Amino acid sequence: MDPIRLIEIKEEILSDNNQLAEELREKLRKSGTLLLNLMSSPGSGKTSLILRTAEGLKNYLHLGVIEADIDSTVDAEKVAAQGVPAVQLRTGGFCHLDSSMVAKGLTALNTDKLDVIIVENVGNLVCPAEFDTGAHKNIMILSVPEGDDKPLKYPLMFSVCDVLLVNKTDYLSMSDFNREDLRRRVLALNPQIKIIEISCKTGEGITEWLDWLKNALADFKAKR
Amino acid sequence: MDPIRLIEIKEEILSDNNQLAEELREKLRKSGTLLLNLMSSPGSGKTSLILRTAEGLKNYLHLGVIEADIDSTVDAEKVAAQGVPAVQLRTGGFCHLDSSMVAKGLTALNTDKLDVIIVENVGNLVCPAEFDTGAHKNIMILSVPEGDDKPLKYPLMFSVCDVLLVNKTDYLSMSDFNREDLRRRVLALNPQIKIIEISCKTGEGITEWLDWLKNALADFKAKR
């Protein structure tokens, strides 16, 4: 297991973020590496999902992870402990990732050997939705304890994502979370989004998520 | 019940935010109105806490509420339905409140008759911690499902707050949340912070929170 690489990010947001994002996307398309941008509130289960994904796909594809955190390396340590190549971006005060930060993470990973790279964005439902990271697909997690009203309050996040993972379904029995209200609110914002209910704790729904990811990778490689 | 007032905020962040924050704080000190800035992740229970506070103190003091939301009025509607004067700040894309936004909310409320005003900040553990809103006290909520590692990942938020409310203690029995680990991590960042465990659902700990608020108000009025 490699030691965690730590990259300090201090530069101002690049004005040419969108252009760099397109360049990253195209470069990774050519090399056959699917880049996923994973976003959620703090504590919704991003790292747990990555660990479940690494475990479920370890005999199927080569996964790499770029972790973003304001001031710690705990997530990258957990991921690297599973034998998955991981880079930690320490964002200082930044509340989101942009494409220049992701580019630094990609440089630190050896992307040639990787089929899929998951970028764990900063835990935040607001700012990360506004910045193109260069990912091919945006994935978000909403956890049951956060409530079914979040699409009303953070509409951009739900609008820019390809997949919504509704995590912590093991809390449904003791919550007033209404799955149909959530589904209706999300689909009103984004009719194309794929919604999958999961529990990283019990494993419920993880197979459906892994199947989505395998299919997305097959489509991606077929279109090269 | 007054209709919800809606204020659109589009201006850029004021460079003189800190100076305006000091002016707001001093003006409210003279008029005897205690301003609280309430921060947390999305879905941690800010609005539920405000509703519990309004109910618990309705015969004791005059409360007003300033709600911030990116794109909805649902929170202010809930608060106003309890008979509490409420203003909704619609922040557009902004991920935090600053003192100029709070000043607009204060102008819209009739602050002369109010003992306490609670500002519900945008749901976000990152950016709101960086901007002085003019509040006399900063309060944050961390809910049990978010996990006990959040002080490691969002240290500034825990450092700038006077009170940490650990909400959703009704989830403790089905969670691996470690209260002692949390307490140790929080106190290492901020030895003066007051930590109160609550459940807005069951009412656990709410009396302790209300007592803290009553004492803070008495201290504040005594120092005028």
Short mmCIF file of C-alpha atoms in Angstrom, two decimals:
data_model
loop_
_atom_site.label_atom_id
_atom_site.label_comp_id
_atom_site.label_asym_id
_atom_site.label_seq_id
_atom_site.Cartn_x
_atom_site.Cartn_y
_atom_site.Cartn_z
CA MET A 1 0.00 0.00 0.00
CA ASP A 2 1.37 3.38 -1.03
CA PRO A 3 1.46 6.15 1.56
CA ILE A 4 -1.25 8.81 1.11
CA ARG A 5 -0.17 11.62 -1.16
CA LEU A 6 -1.25 14.99 0.08
CA ILE A 7 -1.67 17.96 -2.24
CA GLU A 8 -2.27 21.43 -0.91
CA ILE A 9 -4.60 23.57 -3.00
CA LYS A 10 -4.35 27.26 -2.46
CA GLU A 11 -4.80 28.86 -5.86
CA GLU A 12 -7.79 30.93 -6.72
CA ILE A 13 -10.56 29.42 -8.77
CA LEU A 14 -9.50 29.28 -12.40
CA SER A 15 -11.50 31.45 -14.71
CA ASP A 16 -11.14 28.86 -17.44
CA ASN A 17 -12.61 26.09 -15.31
CA ASN A 18 -15.11 24.94 -17.90
CA GLN A 19 -12.54 24.72 -20.67
CA LEU A 20 -10.14 22.73 -18.54
CA ALA A 21 -13.02 20.46 -17.50
CA GLU A 22 -13.75 19.68 -21.17
CA GLU A 23 -10.08 18.96 -21.79
CA LEU A 24 -9.90 16.57 -18.83
CA ARG A 25 -13.06 14.79 -19.94
CA GLU A 26 -11.76 14.32 -23.48
CA LYS A 27 -8.31 13.17 -22.37
CA LEU A 28 -9.81 10.54 -20.06
CA ARG A 29 -12.25 9.46 -22.78
CA LYS A 30 -9.30 8.71 -25.05
CA SER A 31 -7.49 6.77 -22.35
CA GLY A 32 -10.66 4.86 -21.42
CA THR A 33 -10.92 6.03 -17.82
CA LEU A 34 -14.40 6.91 -16.57
CA LEU A 35 -14.37 9.80 -14.09
CA LEU A 36 -17.21 10.06 -11.53
CA ASN A 37 -17.82 13.12 -9.33
CA LEU A 38 -19.46 12.05 -6.05
CA MET A 39 -21.25 14.76 -4.09
CA SER A 40 -23.39 14.95 -0.93
CA SER A 41 -23.86 16.69 2.40
CA PRO A 42 -21.34 15.94 5.14
CA GLY A 43 -21.89 12.49 6.59
CA SER A 44 -24.24 11.13 3.92
CA GLY A 45 -21.98 8.17 3.18
CA LYS A 46 -19.62 9.12 0.33
CA THR A 47 -16.63 7.27 1.75
CA SER A 48 -18.76 4.30 2.77
CA LEU A 49 -20.09 4.08 -0.79
CA ILE A 50 -16.56 4.17 -2.19
CA LEU A 51 -15.51 1.36 0.15
CA ARG A 52 -18.55 -0.73 -0.87
CA THR A 53 -17.78 -0.05 -4.54
CA ALA A 54 -14.12 -0.99 -4.18
CA GLU A 55 -15.07 -4.24 -2.44
CA GLY A 56 -17.78 -5.12 -4.98
CA LEU A 57 -15.70 -4.44 -8.08
CA LYS A 58 -12.22 -5.53 -6.99
CA ASN A 59 -12.21 -8.53 -9.35
CA TYR A 60 -13.94 -6.67 -12.13
CA LEU A 61 -12.10 -3.39 -12.80
CA HIS A 62 -9.31 -1.12 -11.61
CA LEU A 63 -10.58 1.68 -9.37
CA GLY A 64 -8.81 4.83 -8.23
CA VAL A 65 -10.03 7.47 -5.79
CA ILE A 66 -9.41 11.19 -5.37
CA GLU A 67 -10.53 12.39 -1.95
CA ALA A 68 -11.18 16.05 -1.17
CA ASP A 69 -11.15 17.29 2.37
CA ILE A 70 -10.73 20.65 3.96
CA ASP A 71 -8.29 19.59 6.60
CA SER A 72 -7.77 15.88 7.11
CA THR A 73 -6.65 12.67 5.41
CA VAL A 74 -8.99 10.23 7.20
CA ASP A 75 -11.00 9.34 4.09
CA ALA A 76 -8.01 8.59 1.85
CA GLU A 77 -6.50 6.49 4.61
CA LYS A 78 -9.67 4.36 4.79
CA VAL A 79 -9.70 3.90 1.01
CA ALA A 80 -6.00 3.13 0.71
CA ALA A 81 -6.37 0.55 3.47
CA GLN A 82 -8.56 -1.41 1.01
CA GLY A 83 -5.69 -1.48 -1.48
CA VAL A 84 -7.25 1.14 -3.76
CA PRO A 85 -4.93 3.84 -5.16
CA ALA A 86 -5.98 7.06 -3.43
CA VAL A 87 -4.92 10.70 -3.50
CA GLN A 88 -5.99 13.22 -0.89
CA LEU A 89 -6.60 16.81 -2.00
CA ARG A 90 -6.48 19.07 1.01
CA THR A 91 -8.59 22.03 -0.07
CA GLY A 92 -7.78 24.48 2.71
CA GLY A 93 -10.82 26.72 2.93
CA PHE A 94 -12.33 25.76 -0.41
CA CYS A 95 -15.87 24.48 -0.25
CA HIS A 96 -15.87 22.65 -3.59
CA LEU A 97 -13.59 21.10 -6.20
CA ASP A 98 -13.00 22.56 -9.64
CA SER A 99 -11.31 21.02 -12.65
CA SER A 100 -7.84 22.38 -11.84
CA MET A 101 -7.93 20.66 -8.46
CA VAL A 102 -9.10 17.40 -10.04
CA ALA A 103 -6.35 17.71 -12.65
CA LYS A 104 -3.77 17.76 -9.84
CA GLY A 105 -5.31 14.64 -8.37
CA LEU A 106 -5.23 12.90 -11.75
CA THR A 107 -1.58 13.76 -12.20
CA ALA A 108 -0.79 12.21 -8.83
CA LEU A 109 -2.70 9.00 -9.67
CA ASN A 110 -1.37 6.74 -12.41
CA THR A 111 -4.56 6.95 -14.47
CA ASP A 112 -3.37 4.76 -17.37
CA LYS A 113 -4.08 1.58 -15.46
CA LEU A 114 -7.44 2.69 -14.06
CA ASP A 115 -10.90 1.96 -15.49
CA VAL A 116 -12.86 4.15 -13.09
CA ILE A 117 -11.84 7.06 -10.88
CA ILE A 118 -14.22 8.32 -8.22
CA VAL A 119 -13.69 11.88 -7.00
CA GLU A 120 -15.15 12.41 -3.53
CA ASN A 121 -16.06 16.10 -3.51
CA VAL A 122 -16.23 18.31 -0.39
CA GLY A 123 -19.31 17.52 1.72
CA ASN A 124 -21.63 20.32 0.62
CA LEU A 125 -24.92 20.41 -1.32
CA VAL A 126 -24.37 23.95 -2.61
CA CYS A 127 -21.05 24.98 -4.14
CA PRO A 128 -19.88 21.68 -5.67
CA ALA A 129 -22.94 21.66 -7.94
CA GLU A 130 -21.77 24.89 -9.57
CA PHE A 131 -18.31 23.74 -10.70
CA ASP A 132 -17.64 21.35 -13.56
CA THR A 133 -14.91 19.00 -12.33
CA GLY A 134 -14.31 17.35 -15.69
CA ALA A 135 -16.20 14.21 -14.63
CA HIS A 136 -18.15 12.17 -17.16
CA LYS A 137 -20.93 11.50 -14.67
CA ASN A 138 -22.13 13.30 -11.56
CA ILE A 139 -23.39 11.13 -8.71
CA MET A 140 -25.01 12.40 -5.53
CA ILE A 141 -26.02 10.81 -2.27
CA LEU A 142 -28.93 11.95 -0.15
CA SER A 143 -29.26 10.11 3.14
CA VAL A 144 -32.66 9.39 4.67
CA PRO A 145 -32.03 11.38 7.89
CA GLU A 146 -31.51 14.56 5.83
CA GLY A 147 -35.17 14.55 4.81
CA ASP A 148 -37.25 14.31 1.65
CA ASP A 149 -37.50 18.09 1.21
CA LYS A 150 -33.90 18.62 0.08
CA PRO A 151 -34.71 18.88 -3.67
CA LEU A 152 -36.79 21.96 -2.79
CA LYS A 153 -33.86 23.56 -1.02
CA TYR A 154 -30.83 22.52 -3.10
CA PRO A 155 -32.36 22.20 -6.58
CA LEU A 156 -29.16 22.73 -8.59
CA MET A 157 -27.46 19.71 -7.06
CA PHE A 158 -30.35 17.42 -7.98
CA SER A 159 -30.47 18.98 -11.46
CA VAL A 160 -26.83 18.37 -12.42
CA CYS A 161 -26.57 14.72 -11.34
CA ASP A 162 -26.96 11.56 -13.41
CA VAL A 163 -27.59 9.31 -10.42
CA LEU A 164 -29.16 9.92 -7.01
CA LEU A 165 -28.29 7.33 -4.39
CA VAL A 166 -30.73 7.45 -1.47
CA ASN A 167 -28.57 6.08 1.33
CA LYS A 168 -29.25 4.92 4.89
CA THR A 169 -32.52 3.21 3.98
CA ASP A 170 -32.02 1.28 7.22
CA TYR A 171 -33.25 4.48 8.94
CA LEU A 172 -36.54 4.55 6.98
CA SER A 173 -38.52 2.67 9.63
CA MET A 174 -37.86 5.33 12.28
CA SER A 175 -38.13 8.36 10.02
CA ASP A 176 -40.98 10.31 8.42
CA PHE A 177 -39.03 10.37 5.14
CA ASN A 178 -41.51 9.90 2.25
CA ARG A 179 -39.92 8.12 -0.72
CA GLU A 180 -42.69 9.08 -3.12
CA ASP A 181 -42.50 12.76 -2.18
CA LEU A 182 -38.74 12.64 -2.73
CA ARG A 183 -39.09 10.89 -6.09
CA ARG A 184 -41.70 13.37 -7.31
CA ARG A 185 -39.61 16.39 -6.27
CA VAL A 186 -36.42 15.02 -7.82
CA LEU A 187 -37.99 13.99 -11.12
CA ALA A 188 -39.66 17.39 -11.46
CA LEU A 189 -36.15 18.91 -11.46
CA ASN A 190 -34.44 16.19 -13.46
CA PRO A 191 -36.60 13.64 -15.32
CA GLN A 192 -33.55 11.69 -16.58
CA ILE A 193 -31.93 11.04 -13.21
CA LYS A 194 -31.51 7.42 -12.07
CA ILE A 195 -32.64 6.94 -8.45
CA ILE A 196 -31.30 3.97 -6.49
CA GLU A 197 -32.09 3.26 -2.83
CA ILE A 198 -29.14 1.85 -0.92
CA SER A 199 -27.81 1.16 2.54
CA CYS A 200 -24.05 1.10 2.79
CA LYS A 201 -24.51 -0.41 6.25
CA THR A 202 -26.69 -3.42 5.29
CA GLY A 203 -25.68 -3.68 1.63
CA GLU A 204 -29.23 -3.16 0.35
CA GLY A 205 -29.27 -1.82 -3.21
CA ILE A 206 -25.48 -1.95 -3.64
CA THR A 207 -25.77 -4.57 -6.40
CA GLU A 208 -28.08 -2.25 -8.35
CA TRP A 209 -25.55 0.58 -7.99
CA LEU A 210 -22.66 -1.66 -9.09
CA ASP A 211 -24.70 -2.82 -12.10
CA TRP A 212 -25.35 0.80 -13.06
CA LEU A 213 -21.63 1.52 -12.84
CA LYS A 214 -20.65 -1.57 -14.89
CA ASN A 215 -23.14 -0.59 -17.60
CA ALA A 216 -21.98 3.02 -17.61
CA LEU A 217 -18.37 1.84 -18.03
CA ALA A 218 -19.33 -0.53 -20.86
CA ASP A 219 -21.19 2.29 -22.66
CA PHE A 220 -18.26 4.63 -22.12
CA LYS A 221 -15.70 2.18 -23.50
CA ALA A 222 -17.97 1.32 -26.46
CA LYS A 223 -18.15 4.98 -27.50
CA ARG A 224 -14.40 5.57 -27.61
CA MET B 1 -50.16 35.80 10.46
CA ASP B 2 -48.26 38.07 8.09
CA PRO B 3 -47.46 36.79 4.61
CA ILE B 4 -43.85 35.68 4.11
CA ARG B 5 -41.60 38.46 2.94
CA LEU B 6 -39.18 37.38 0.31
CA ILE B 7 -35.93 39.22 -0.33
CA GLU B 8 -33.76 38.39 -3.30
CA ILE B 9 -30.03 38.65 -2.66
CA LYS B 10 -27.88 38.99 -5.70
CA GLU B 11 -25.12 41.41 -4.76
CA GLU B 12 -21.54 40.36 -4.50
CA ILE B 13 -20.04 39.73 -1.10
CA LEU B 14 -19.25 43.02 0.57
CA SER B 15 -15.60 43.64 1.16
CA ASP B 16 -16.45 45.45 4.36
CA ASN B 17 -18.35 42.49 5.78
CA ASN B 18 -16.57 42.47 9.11
CA GLN B 19 -17.11 46.17 9.73
CA LEU B 20 -20.80 45.95 8.95
CA ALA B 21 -21.06 42.88 11.20
CA GLU B 22 -19.62 44.89 14.11
CA GLU B 23 -22.06 47.72 13.43
CA LEU B 24 -25.02 45.34 13.41
CA ARG B 25 -23.88 43.70 16.63
CA GLU B 26 -23.51 47.04 18.40
CA LYS B 27 -26.84 48.40 17.14
CA LEU B 28 -28.68 45.30 18.36
CA ARG B 29 -26.82 45.42 21.67
CA LYS B 30 -28.17 48.92 22.25
CA SER B 31 -31.71 47.90 21.35
CA GLY B 32 -31.48 44.78 23.53
CA THR B 33 -32.01 42.21 20.78
CA LEU B 34 -29.85 39.09 20.92
CA LEU B 35 -28.92 37.80 17.45
CA LEU B 36 -28.10 34.08 17.03
CA ASN B 37 -26.57 32.59 13.88
CA LEU B 38 -27.68 28.95 13.50
CA MET B 39 -25.56 26.76 11.21
CA SER B 40 -25.46 23.08 10.20
CA SER B 41 -25.39 20.63 7.31
CA PRO B 42 -28.57 20.28 5.27
CA GLY B 43 -31.21 18.31 7.15
CA SER B 44 -29.59 18.42 10.59
CA GLY B 45 -32.65 20.00 12.17
CA LYS B 46 -32.24 23.80 12.09
CA THR B 47 -35.89 24.52 11.35
CA SER B 48 -37.06 21.86 13.81
CA LEU B 49 -34.94 23.48 16.52
CA ILE B 50 -36.41 26.90 15.74
CA LEU B 51 -39.93 25.48 15.99
CA ARG B 52 -39.10 23.82 19.34
CA THR B 53 -37.55 27.07 20.57
CA ALA B 54 -40.57 29.13 19.50
CA GLU B 55 -42.93 26.73 21.25
CA GLY B 56 -40.85 26.57 24.44
CA LEU B 57 -40.34 30.31 24.82
CA LYS B 58 -43.62 31.72 23.53
CA ASN B 59 -44.72 32.94 26.97
CA TYR B 60 -41.22 34.07 27.94
CA LEU B 61 -39.83 36.32 25.20
CA HIS B 62 -40.46 37.72 21.73
CA LEU B 63 -38.71 35.71 19.02
CA GLY B 64 -38.11 36.59 15.38
CA VAL B 65 -36.58 34.44 12.65
CA ILE B 66 -34.58 35.14 9.51
CA GLU B 67 -34.53 32.14 7.19
CA ALA B 68 -31.96 31.72 4.42
CA ASP B 69 -32.63 29.41 1.56
CA ILE B 70 -31.26 29.09 -1.92
CA ASP B 71 -34.56 28.70 -3.66
CA SER B 72 -37.61 28.09 -1.50
CA THR B 73 -39.77 29.55 1.27
CA VAL B 74 -40.75 26.30 2.99
CA ASP B 75 -38.86 27.01 6.21
CA ALA B 76 -40.22 30.52 6.73
CA GLU B 77 -43.72 29.22 6.07
CA LYS B 78 -43.33 26.60 8.81
CA VAL B 79 -42.04 29.21 11.27
CA ALA B 80 -44.68 31.82 10.43
CA ALA B 81 -47.37 29.18 10.88
CA GLN B 82 -46.35 29.15 14.57
CA GLY B 83 -47.09 32.87 14.81
CA VAL B 84 -43.41 33.85 14.86
CA PRO B 85 -42.38 36.87 12.73
CA ALA B 86 -40.27 35.43 9.91
CA VAL B 87 -38.41 36.77 6.90
CA GLN B 88 -37.12 34.58 4.10
CA LEU B 89 -33.85 35.53 2.41
CA ARG B 90 -33.65 33.83 -0.94
CA THR B 91 -29.92 33.65 -1.56
CA GLY B 92 -29.87 32.57 -5.20
CA GLY B 93 -26.62 30.70 -5.63
CA PHE B 94 -24.96 31.93 -2.45
CA CYS B 95 -23.79 29.21 -0.14
CA HIS B 96 -23.63 31.32 3.03
CA LEU B 97 -24.95 34.50 4.65
CA ASP B 98 -22.91 37.61 5.27
CA SER B 99 -23.70 40.67 7.35
CA SER B 100 -25.21 42.65 4.47
CA MET B 101 -27.74 39.89 3.84
CA VAL B 102 -28.59 39.70 7.55
CA ALA B 103 -28.94 43.49 7.61
CA LYS B 104 -31.63 43.23 4.93
CA GLY B 105 -33.46 40.64 6.98
CA LEU B 106 -33.26 42.82 10.10
CA THR B 107 -34.70 45.78 8.18
CA ALA B 108 -37.63 43.64 7.08
CA LEU B 109 -38.33 42.43 10.64
CA ASN B 110 -39.52 44.95 13.23
CA THR B 111 -36.61 44.29 15.57
CA ASP B 112 -37.62 46.82 18.25
CA LYS B 113 -40.16 44.44 19.73
CA LEU B 114 -37.95 41.35 19.60
CA ASP B 115 -35.77 39.91 22.38
CA VAL B 116 -34.10 37.21 20.29
CA ILE B 117 -33.66 36.78 16.55
CA ILE B 118 -32.46 33.47 15.16
CA VAL B 119 -30.86 33.52 11.73
CA GLU B 120 -31.08 30.13 10.02
CA ASN B 121 -28.03 30.09 7.75
CA VAL B 122 -27.72 28.11 4.51
CA GLY B 123 -27.29 24.38 5.19
CA ASN B 124 -23.52 24.02 4.77
CA LEU B 125 -20.67 23.19 7.18
CA VAL B 126 -18.05 25.05 5.14
CA CYS B 127 -18.70 28.57 3.86
CA PRO B 128 -21.02 29.93 6.58
CA ALA B 129 -18.23 29.48 9.14
CA GLU B 130 -16.07 31.97 7.26
CA PHE B 131 -18.45 34.95 7.27
CA ASP B 132 -19.30 37.07 10.30
CA THR B 133 -23.06 37.65 10.14
CA GLY B 134 -23.17 40.21 12.95
CA ALA B 135 -24.60 37.66 15.39
CA HIS B 136 -23.77 37.82 19.09
CA LYS B 137 -23.59 34.03 19.34
CA ASN B 138 -22.93 31.27 16.82
CA ILE B 139 -24.83 28.04 17.31
CA MET B 140 -24.31 24.86 15.29
CA ILE B 141 -26.16 21.59 15.04
CA LEU B 142 -24.52 18.27 14.26
CA SER B 143 -26.95 15.39 13.88
CA VAL B 144 -26.03 11.87 14.95
CA PRO B 145 -26.39 10.31 11.47
CA GLU B 146 -23.68 12.66 10.13
CA GLY B 147 -21.08 10.91 12.25
CA ASP B 148 -18.66 11.71 15.07
CA ASP B 149 -15.75 12.47 12.70
CA LYS B 150 -17.08 15.81 11.45
CA PRO B 151 -14.84 17.97 13.70
CA LEU B 152 -11.87 16.42 11.89
CA LYS B 153 -13.27 17.42 8.51
CA TYR B 154 -14.93 20.79 9.15
CA PRO B 155 -12.79 22.20 11.97
CA LEU B 156 -13.50 25.90 11.38
CA MET B 157 -17.24 25.47 11.96
CA PHE B 158 -16.66 23.80 15.32
CA SER B 159 -14.07 26.46 16.21
CA VAL B 160 -16.29 29.53 15.66
CA CYS B 161 -19.37 28.33 17.56
CA ASP B 162 -20.43 29.06 21.14
CA VAL B 163 -22.84 26.13 21.33
CA LEU B 164 -22.90 22.71 19.64
CA LEU B 165 -26.28 21.00 19.67
CA VAL B 166 -25.94 17.28 18.96
CA ASN B 167 -29.35 16.52 17.47
CA LYS B 168 -31.24 13.32 16.60
CA THR B 169 -30.05 11.47 19.69
CA ASP B 170 -33.03 9.18 19.04
CA TYR B 171 -30.82 7.62 16.32
CA LEU B 172 -27.98 6.81 18.76
CA SER B 173 -29.17 3.27 19.43
CA MET B 174 -28.86 2.25 15.77
CA SER B 175 -25.69 4.18 15.01
CA ASP B 176 -21.97 3.70 15.70
CA PHE B 177 -21.73 7.38 16.69
CA ASN B 178 -19.36 7.70 19.66
CA ARG B 179 -20.30 10.60 21.93
CA GLU B 180 -16.98 10.60 23.77
CA ASP B 181 -14.97 10.66 20.53
CA LEU B 182 -17.06 13.58 19.33
CA ARG B 183 -16.66 15.48 22.60
CA ARG B 184 -12.89 14.96 22.61
CA ARG B 185 -12.52 16.13 19.01
CA VAL B 186 -14.73 19.18 19.51
CA LEU B 187 -13.11 20.30 22.76
CA ALA B 188 -9.63 19.97 21.21
CA LEU B 189 -10.71 22.59 18.66
CA ASN B 190 -12.76 24.76 21.00
CA PRO B 191 -12.42 24.21 24.77
CA GLN B 192 -15.08 26.87 25.58
CA ILE B 193 -17.89 25.44 23.48
CA LYS B 194 -21.09 24.33 25.25
CA ILE B 195 -22.24 20.89 24.03
CA ILE B 196 -25.90 19.92 24.50
CA GLU B 197 -27.42 16.66 23.29
CA ILE B 198 -30.96 17.06 21.98
CA SER B 199 -33.67 15.37 19.98
CA CYS B 200 -36.08 17.75 18.29
CA LYS B 201 -38.27 14.72 17.64
CA THR B 202 -38.61 13.45 21.23
CA GLY B 203 -37.88 16.71 23.05
CA GLU B 204 -34.85 15.30 24.88
CA GLY B 205 -32.43 18.03 25.95
CA ILE B 206 -34.61 20.89 24.68
CA THR B 207 -35.07 22.25 28.21
CA GLU B 208 -31.30 22.46 28.62
CA TRP B 209 -31.03 24.36 25.33
CA LEU B 210 -33.83 26.76 26.34
CA ASP B 211 -32.15 27.34 29.70
CA TRP B 212 -28.90 28.17 27.93
CA LEU B 213 -30.74 30.65 25.72
CA LYS B 214 -32.57 32.27 28.66
CA ASN B 215 -29.29 32.69 30.53
CA ALA B 216 -27.53 34.07 27.45
CA LEU B 217 -30.32 36.62 27.03
CA ALA B 218 -30.19 37.63 30.70
CA ASP B 219 -26.39 38.11 30.49
CA PHE B 220 -26.78 40.08 27.28
CA LYS B 221 -29.42 42.41 28.72
CA ALA B 222 -27.43 42.85 31.96
CA LYS B 223 -24.38 44.06 30.01
CA ARG B 224 -26.19 46.80 28.07
#
